[in-house]
Structures are given as structure tokens and as C-alpha cells.
Amino acid sequence: MSVEPPGRRERKKAQVRRALAEAAQRLFLERGYDQVSVKEIADAVDISGPTVFKHVPDGKEALMFDDGVERRESLLSAVRERPAGVSVMAALRDFMAGRGPFVADPTPEARRLTELIVNTPALRDYSRKLWIRCEEPLAEAIAAGLGRDPDDLTARAVARYVLEIPQFLSDEPDPRAALDAVFDLLEHGVEGAP
């Protein structure tokens, strides 16, 4: 079964959405999130303010993020497609280590974007919202990876804790060391964590 390529209308919508995201990112980095209005972003792309919300109904903060599908799918893939012999927790640790403030050697642009998100409450809250949307499918993937029932309480708790990590640790002086400490706790418990 072949997948039909997106039609002209869908391509145009994606193009406008991309242009809005690029304009918003540029303006936010230049002047700060709170100093940029939706009208300014719309003007930069030559569309009306109300049209912005047709493309991004979640508001101005959503312009910095995709719809969360890539995040969810890559998170689930990290658990489901982990190499043989790699634990669920090790796969989740590796996945998180490659995101935002936990990246060991980010590019200057990635560092600026991460700092913008971490230091802007509206963006930080929206990012958390995208992470939390992954809770149910992640809990199911963790349960499957552990050979447990899909509604297993332990798997649900681990999913919740893991998805709170970006919000909880992003402003730590050494986010990567904090990430490792939390995963050591999750993997080994309070008594077994180094």
C-alpha cells in the first residue's frame, strides 16, 4: 500500500508553519520571548495574526516546538527498539541524554535554544506539556519491556518520573550529572544508588 504524497494545500500549510516557527525562533532569540508579539511573528511571515492561530492553535509558545509526535515516537522507539541486553532504564537514560540541557556538547545554536526554553516559563511549561502527553504510551512500552501488564503501576510511575526529568533538572548547574543521579536512583533505588 503506497502513501499518497501530501497535496498542495498540506504542503502550503507545512511551509507556512515552518516559516512561522523560523520567524518566532529568530525573534525570540533576538529579543526574548516576552518581548515578541504574535502580530510581529505574523508580520514577519506576511500573514494576519488570526491566521497564525489556524496554523498553531496552542498559541505563541507552540511555535518553538513541533506537535510532539516526533518526541513521542522517538521516546517509544528508544524503549521498543533498544539493543538486546540494554535495560529499559538504560535506553531511557540514553534517550534523555540526547535531549536539550542534557546534551554533552551542544552546538552554540542548540545551547541558545535550550537556554531560551529553560529560562522562559511559558516555553518551559509548554515543553513539559509535550512530555506529559507521552505518559500513557511510555508506560505501556515500559510495561511491555519489563514483561508486565500494560497498566502496571510500577511502569506508570517510572514513565511519570522519567517524563518529569527535563522540567525537574534542566536548571541544575550540571544537568547531565543530575540526569545520571536520577537514573541511578530509578535503576537501583535509594539504597543502591551511588
PDB file of C-alpha atoms in Angstrom:
ATOM      1  CA  MET A   1       0.000   0.000   0.000  1.00  0.00           C
ATOM      2  CA  SER A   2       1.548   3.291  -1.052  1.00  0.00           C
ATOM      3  CA  VAL A   3       1.170   6.517   0.840  1.00  0.00           C
ATOM      4  CA  GLU A   4      -0.101   9.453  -1.159  1.00  0.00           C
ATOM      5  CA  PRO A   5       2.233  12.443  -1.115  1.00  0.00           C
ATOM      6  CA  PRO A   6       0.760  15.474   0.632  1.00  0.00           C
ATOM      7  CA  GLY A   7      -1.401  17.644  -1.568  1.00  0.00           C
ATOM      8  CA  ARG A   8      -0.735  21.245  -2.452  1.00  0.00           C
ATOM      9  CA  ARG A   9      -2.818  22.552   0.433  1.00  0.00           C
ATOM     10  CA  GLU A  10      -0.976  20.398   3.002  1.00  0.00           C
ATOM     11  CA  ARG A  11       2.405  21.396   1.571  1.00  0.00           C
ATOM     12  CA  LYS A  12       1.440  25.070   1.758  1.00  0.00           C
ATOM     13  CA  LYS A  13       0.268  24.693   5.372  1.00  0.00           C
ATOM     14  CA  ALA A  14       3.521  22.966   6.309  1.00  0.00           C
ATOM     15  CA  GLN A  15       5.504  25.699   4.563  1.00  0.00           C
ATOM     16  CA  VAL A  16       3.663  28.452   6.478  1.00  0.00           C
ATOM     17  CA  ARG A  17       4.081  26.551   9.755  1.00  0.00           C
ATOM     18  CA  ARG A  18       7.828  26.212   9.114  1.00  0.00           C
ATOM     19  CA  ALA A  19       8.131  29.915   8.247  1.00  0.00           C
ATOM     20  CA  LEU A  20       6.248  30.861  11.426  1.00  0.00           C
ATOM     21  CA  ALA A  21       8.495  28.649  13.556  1.00  0.00           C
ATOM     22  CA  GLU A  22      11.658  30.076  11.986  1.00  0.00           C
ATOM     23  CA  ALA A  23      10.469  33.667  12.411  1.00  0.00           C
ATOM     24  CA  ALA A  24       9.385  33.065  16.008  1.00  0.00           C
ATOM     25  CA  GLN A  25      12.661  31.387  16.901  1.00  0.00           C
ATOM     26  CA  ARG A  26      14.706  34.205  15.346  1.00  0.00           C
ATOM     27  CA  LEU A  27      12.667  36.929  17.072  1.00  0.00           C
ATOM     28  CA  PHE A  28      12.624  35.139  20.440  1.00  0.00           C
ATOM     29  CA  LEU A  29      16.395  34.698  20.346  1.00  0.00           C
ATOM     30  CA  GLU A  30      16.949  38.324  19.305  1.00  0.00           C
ATOM     31  CA  ARG A  31      14.585  39.991  21.784  1.00  0.00           C
ATOM     32  CA  GLY A  32      13.281  37.431  24.240  1.00  0.00           C
ATOM     33  CA  TYR A  33      10.016  35.530  24.219  1.00  0.00           C
ATOM     34  CA  ASP A  34       8.007  38.042  26.248  1.00  0.00           C
ATOM     35  CA  GLN A  35       9.053  40.964  24.052  1.00  0.00           C
ATOM     36  CA  VAL A  36       7.681  39.429  20.837  1.00  0.00           C
ATOM     37  CA  SER A  37       4.007  39.570  19.928  1.00  0.00           C
ATOM     38  CA  VAL A  38       2.059  37.179  17.729  1.00  0.00           C
ATOM     39  CA  LYS A  39       1.420  40.131  15.400  1.00  0.00           C
ATOM     40  CA  GLU A  40       5.171  40.644  14.940  1.00  0.00           C
ATOM     41  CA  ILE A  41       5.634  36.978  14.090  1.00  0.00           C
ATOM     42  CA  ALA A  42       2.688  37.137  11.664  1.00  0.00           C
ATOM     43  CA  ASP A  43       4.113  40.285  10.054  1.00  0.00           C
ATOM     44  CA  ALA A  44       7.496  38.585   9.599  1.00  0.00           C
ATOM     45  CA  VAL A  45       5.765  35.869   7.551  1.00  0.00           C
ATOM     46  CA  ASP A  46       3.295  38.272   5.886  1.00  0.00           C
ATOM     47  CA  ILE A  47       0.112  36.729   7.259  1.00  0.00           C
ATOM     48  CA  SER A  48      -2.545  38.009   9.662  1.00  0.00           C
ATOM     49  CA  GLY A  49      -2.438  37.418  13.411  1.00  0.00           C
ATOM     50  CA  PRO A  50      -5.583  35.252  13.417  1.00  0.00           C
ATOM     51  CA  THR A  51      -4.071  33.108  10.646  1.00  0.00           C
ATOM     52  CA  VAL A  52      -1.177  32.265  12.981  1.00  0.00           C
ATOM     53  CA  PHE A  53      -3.635  30.505  15.286  1.00  0.00           C
ATOM     54  CA  LYS A  54      -5.063  28.492  12.403  1.00  0.00           C
ATOM     55  CA  HIS A  55      -1.581  27.024  11.937  1.00  0.00           C
ATOM     56  CA  VAL A  56      -0.644  26.913  15.632  1.00  0.00           C
ATOM     57  CA  PRO A  57      -3.816  26.684  17.753  1.00  0.00           C
ATOM     58  CA  ASP A  58      -1.875  26.082  21.006  1.00  0.00           C
ATOM     59  CA  GLY A  59      -0.540  29.644  20.996  1.00  0.00           C
ATOM     60  CA  LYS A  60       2.717  31.523  20.704  1.00  0.00           C
ATOM     61  CA  GLU A  61       4.724  29.064  22.809  1.00  0.00           C
ATOM     62  CA  ALA A  62       3.855  26.200  20.455  1.00  0.00           C
ATOM     63  CA  LEU A  63       5.814  27.935  17.691  1.00  0.00           C
ATOM     64  CA  MET A  64       9.072  26.758  19.292  1.00  0.00           C
ATOM     65  CA  PHE A  65       8.088  23.091  19.186  1.00  0.00           C
ATOM     66  CA  ASP A  66       6.744  20.538  16.783  1.00  0.00           C
ATOM     67  CA  ASP A  67       3.419  18.894  17.620  1.00  0.00           C
ATOM     68  CA  GLY A  68       5.096  16.390  19.941  1.00  0.00           C
ATOM     69  CA  VAL A  69       4.700  13.412  17.611  1.00  0.00           C
ATOM     70  CA  GLU A  70       8.434  13.149  16.868  1.00  0.00           C
ATOM     71  CA  ARG A  71       9.196  13.380  20.591  1.00  0.00           C
ATOM     72  CA  ARG A  72       6.722  10.631  21.471  1.00  0.00           C
ATOM     73  CA  GLU A  73       7.726   8.316  18.630  1.00  0.00           C
ATOM     74  CA  SER A  74      11.465   8.635  19.273  1.00  0.00           C
ATOM     75  CA  LEU A  75      10.909   8.105  23.003  1.00  0.00           C
ATOM     76  CA  LEU A  76       8.871   4.966  22.374  1.00  0.00           C
ATOM     77  CA  SER A  77      11.405   3.720  19.818  1.00  0.00           C
ATOM     78  CA  ALA A  78      14.163   4.127  22.397  1.00  0.00           C
ATOM     79  CA  VAL A  79      12.347   1.609  24.605  1.00  0.00           C
ATOM     80  CA  ARG A  80      10.870  -0.716  21.993  1.00  0.00           C
ATOM     81  CA  GLU A  81      13.890  -0.904  19.687  1.00  0.00           C
ATOM     82  CA  ARG A  82      16.672  -0.947  22.274  1.00  0.00           C
ATOM     83  CA  PRO A  83      19.511  -3.378  21.545  1.00  0.00           C
ATOM     84  CA  ALA A  84      19.471  -6.806  23.155  1.00  0.00           C
ATOM     85  CA  GLY A  85      20.930  -6.677  26.643  1.00  0.00           C
ATOM     86  CA  VAL A  86      20.137  -2.986  27.162  1.00  0.00           C
ATOM     87  CA  SER A  87      17.704  -2.382  30.024  1.00  0.00           C
ATOM     88  CA  VAL A  88      14.631  -0.199  29.675  1.00  0.00           C
ATOM     89  CA  MET A  89      16.141   2.313  32.104  1.00  0.00           C
ATOM     90  CA  ALA A  90      19.472   2.417  30.251  1.00  0.00           C
ATOM     91  CA  ALA A  91      17.617   3.061  26.982  1.00  0.00           C
ATOM     92  CA  LEU A  92      15.625   5.875  28.590  1.00  0.00           C
ATOM     93  CA  ARG A  93      18.776   7.373  30.116  1.00  0.00           C
ATOM     94  CA  ASP A  94      20.496   7.355  26.712  1.00  0.00           C
ATOM     95  CA  PHE A  95      17.447   8.910  25.087  1.00  0.00           C
ATOM     96  CA  MET A  96      17.213  11.733  27.632  1.00  0.00           C
ATOM     97  CA  ALA A  97      20.971  12.322  27.457  1.00  0.00           C
ATOM     98  CA  GLY A  98      20.480  13.363  23.837  1.00  0.00           C
ATOM     99  CA  ARG A  99      17.814  15.984  24.585  1.00  0.00           C
ATOM    100  CA  GLY A 100      18.013  19.705  25.424  1.00  0.00           C
ATOM    101  CA  PRO A 101      20.003  20.558  28.535  1.00  0.00           C
ATOM    102  CA  PHE A 102      21.448  17.053  28.856  1.00  0.00           C
ATOM    103  CA  VAL A 103      23.381  17.062  25.558  1.00  0.00           C
ATOM    104  CA  ALA A 104      27.092  16.825  26.392  1.00  0.00           C
ATOM    105  CA  ASP A 105      28.465  19.149  23.699  1.00  0.00           C
ATOM    106  CA  PRO A 106      25.644  21.118  22.056  1.00  0.00           C
ATOM    107  CA  THR A 107      26.159  23.450  19.136  1.00  0.00           C
ATOM    108  CA  PRO A 108      26.033  27.151  20.036  1.00  0.00           C
ATOM    109  CA  GLU A 109      22.597  27.403  18.392  1.00  0.00           C
ATOM    110  CA  ALA A 110      21.268  24.394  20.317  1.00  0.00           C
ATOM    111  CA  ARG A 111      22.644  25.872  23.545  1.00  0.00           C
ATOM    112  CA  ARG A 112      20.892  29.203  22.885  1.00  0.00           C
ATOM    113  CA  LEU A 113      17.587  27.464  22.114  1.00  0.00           C
ATOM    114  CA  THR A 114      17.819  25.301  25.219  1.00  0.00           C
ATOM    115  CA  GLU A 115      18.603  28.333  27.384  1.00  0.00           C
ATOM    116  CA  LEU A 116      15.663  30.207  25.870  1.00  0.00           C
ATOM    117  CA  ILE A 117      13.289  27.345  26.663  1.00  0.00           C
ATOM    118  CA  VAL A 118      14.667  26.680  30.151  1.00  0.00           C
ATOM    119  CA  ASN A 119      14.633  30.373  31.099  1.00  0.00           C
ATOM    120  CA  THR A 120      11.182  31.230  29.683  1.00  0.00           C
ATOM    121  CA  PRO A 121       8.352  29.963  31.911  1.00  0.00           C
ATOM    122  CA  ALA A 122       5.782  29.758  29.092  1.00  0.00           C
ATOM    123  CA  LEU A 123       8.137  27.744  26.874  1.00  0.00           C
ATOM    124  CA  ARG A 124       9.274  25.554  29.733  1.00  0.00           C
ATOM    125  CA  ASP A 125       5.669  24.815  30.709  1.00  0.00           C
ATOM    126  CA  TYR A 126       4.706  24.020  27.126  1.00  0.00           C
ATOM    127  CA  SER A 127       7.674  21.676  26.778  1.00  0.00           C
ATOM    128  CA  ARG A 128       6.558  19.903  29.948  1.00  0.00           C
ATOM    129  CA  LYS A 129       3.054  19.592  28.495  1.00  0.00           C
ATOM    130  CA  LEU A 130       4.505  17.857  25.413  1.00  0.00           C
ATOM    131  CA  TRP A 131       6.492  15.454  27.603  1.00  0.00           C
ATOM    132  CA  ILE A 132       3.483  14.613  29.785  1.00  0.00           C
ATOM    133  CA  ARG A 133       1.401  13.793  26.692  1.00  0.00           C
ATOM    134  CA  CYS A 134       3.749  10.813  26.281  1.00  0.00           C
ATOM    135  CA  GLU A 135       2.968   9.314  29.686  1.00  0.00           C
ATOM    136  CA  GLU A 136       0.398   6.664  28.789  1.00  0.00           C
ATOM    137  CA  PRO A 137       2.160   5.247  25.709  1.00  0.00           C
ATOM    138  CA  LEU A 138       5.518   5.329  27.505  1.00  0.00           C
ATOM    139  CA  ALA A 139       4.069   3.470  30.499  1.00  0.00           C
ATOM    140  CA  GLU A 140       2.728   0.801  28.143  1.00  0.00           C
ATOM    141  CA  ALA A 141       6.108   0.495  26.388  1.00  0.00           C
ATOM    142  CA  ILE A 142       7.936   0.250  29.722  1.00  0.00           C
ATOM    143  CA  ALA A 143       5.473  -2.401  30.945  1.00  0.00           C
ATOM    144  CA  ALA A 144       5.974  -4.402  27.761  1.00  0.00           C
ATOM    145  CA  GLY A 145       9.750  -4.048  28.079  1.00  0.00           C
ATOM    146  CA  LEU A 146       9.556  -5.364  31.639  1.00  0.00           C
ATOM    147  CA  GLY A 147       7.151  -8.162  30.738  1.00  0.00           C
ATOM    148  CA  ARG A 148       4.336  -6.682  32.830  1.00  0.00           C
ATOM    149  CA  ASP A 149       0.668  -5.850  32.267  1.00  0.00           C
ATOM    150  CA  PRO A 150       0.057  -2.651  30.244  1.00  0.00           C
ATOM    151  CA  ASP A 151      -1.471  -0.889  33.268  1.00  0.00           C
ATOM    152  CA  ASP A 152       1.301  -1.897  35.703  1.00  0.00           C
ATOM    153  CA  LEU A 153       1.654   0.697  38.479  1.00  0.00           C
ATOM    154  CA  THR A 154       5.452   0.496  38.513  1.00  0.00           C
ATOM    155  CA  ALA A 155       5.656   1.139  34.780  1.00  0.00           C
ATOM    156  CA  ARG A 156       3.262   4.083  35.112  1.00  0.00           C
ATOM    157  CA  ALA A 157       5.316   5.539  37.965  1.00  0.00           C
ATOM    158  CA  VAL A 158       8.576   5.177  36.038  1.00  0.00           C
ATOM    159  CA  ALA A 159       7.015   6.841  32.983  1.00  0.00           C
ATOM    160  CA  ARG A 160       5.828   9.757  35.106  1.00  0.00           C
ATOM    161  CA  TYR A 161       9.211  10.194  36.793  1.00  0.00           C
ATOM    162  CA  VAL A 162      11.163   9.959  33.547  1.00  0.00           C
ATOM    163  CA  LEU A 163       8.927  12.496  31.802  1.00  0.00           C
ATOM    164  CA  GLU A 164       9.342  14.979  34.655  1.00  0.00           C
ATOM    165  CA  ILE A 165      13.139  14.846  34.405  1.00  0.00           C
ATOM    166  CA  PRO A 166      13.538  17.634  31.805  1.00  0.00           C
ATOM    167  CA  GLN A 167      11.472  20.076  33.892  1.00  0.00           C
ATOM    168  CA  PHE A 168      12.949  18.946  37.191  1.00  0.00           C
ATOM    169  CA  LEU A 169      16.637  19.016  36.246  1.00  0.00           C
ATOM    170  CA  SER A 170      17.057  21.498  33.401  1.00  0.00           C
ATOM    171  CA  ASP A 171      18.255  24.335  35.620  1.00  0.00           C
ATOM    172  CA  GLU A 172      20.696  22.247  37.646  1.00  0.00           C
ATOM    173  CA  PRO A 173      24.307  23.530  37.478  1.00  0.00           C
ATOM    174  CA  ASP A 174      25.328  20.259  35.785  1.00  0.00           C
ATOM    175  CA  PRO A 175      22.169  18.867  34.157  1.00  0.00           C
ATOM    176  CA  ARG A 176      23.932  15.769  32.797  1.00  0.00           C
ATOM    177  CA  ALA A 177      25.323  14.771  36.210  1.00  0.00           C
ATOM    178  CA  ALA A 178      21.858  15.352  37.695  1.00  0.00           C
ATOM    179  CA  LEU A 179      20.327  13.177  34.958  1.00  0.00           C
ATOM    180  CA  ASP A 180      22.722  10.353  35.792  1.00  0.00           C
ATOM    181  CA  ALA A 181      21.981  10.695  39.524  1.00  0.00           C
ATOM    182  CA  VAL A 182      18.221  10.449  38.948  1.00  0.00           C
ATOM    183  CA  PHE A 183      18.558   7.451  36.638  1.00  0.00           C
ATOM    184  CA  ASP A 184      20.863   5.761  39.163  1.00  0.00           C
ATOM    185  CA  LEU A 185      18.099   6.272  41.717  1.00  0.00           C
ATOM    186  CA  LEU A 186      15.434   4.927  39.367  1.00  0.00           C
ATOM    187  CA  GLU A 187      17.516   1.903  38.417  1.00  0.00           C
ATOM    188  CA  HIS A 188      18.901   0.990  41.835  1.00  0.00           C
ATOM    189  CA  GLY A 189      16.619   2.598  44.441  1.00  0.00           C
ATOM    190  CA  VAL A 190      17.667   4.877  47.273  1.00  0.00           C
ATOM    191  CA  GLU A 191      19.784   2.236  48.993  1.00  0.00           C
ATOM    192  CA  GLY A 192      21.603   1.121  45.828  1.00  0.00           C
ATOM    193  CA  ALA A 193      22.204   4.495  44.168  1.00  0.00           C
ATOM    194  CA  PRO A 194      25.826   5.712  44.314  1.00  0.00           C
TER     195      PRO A 194
END
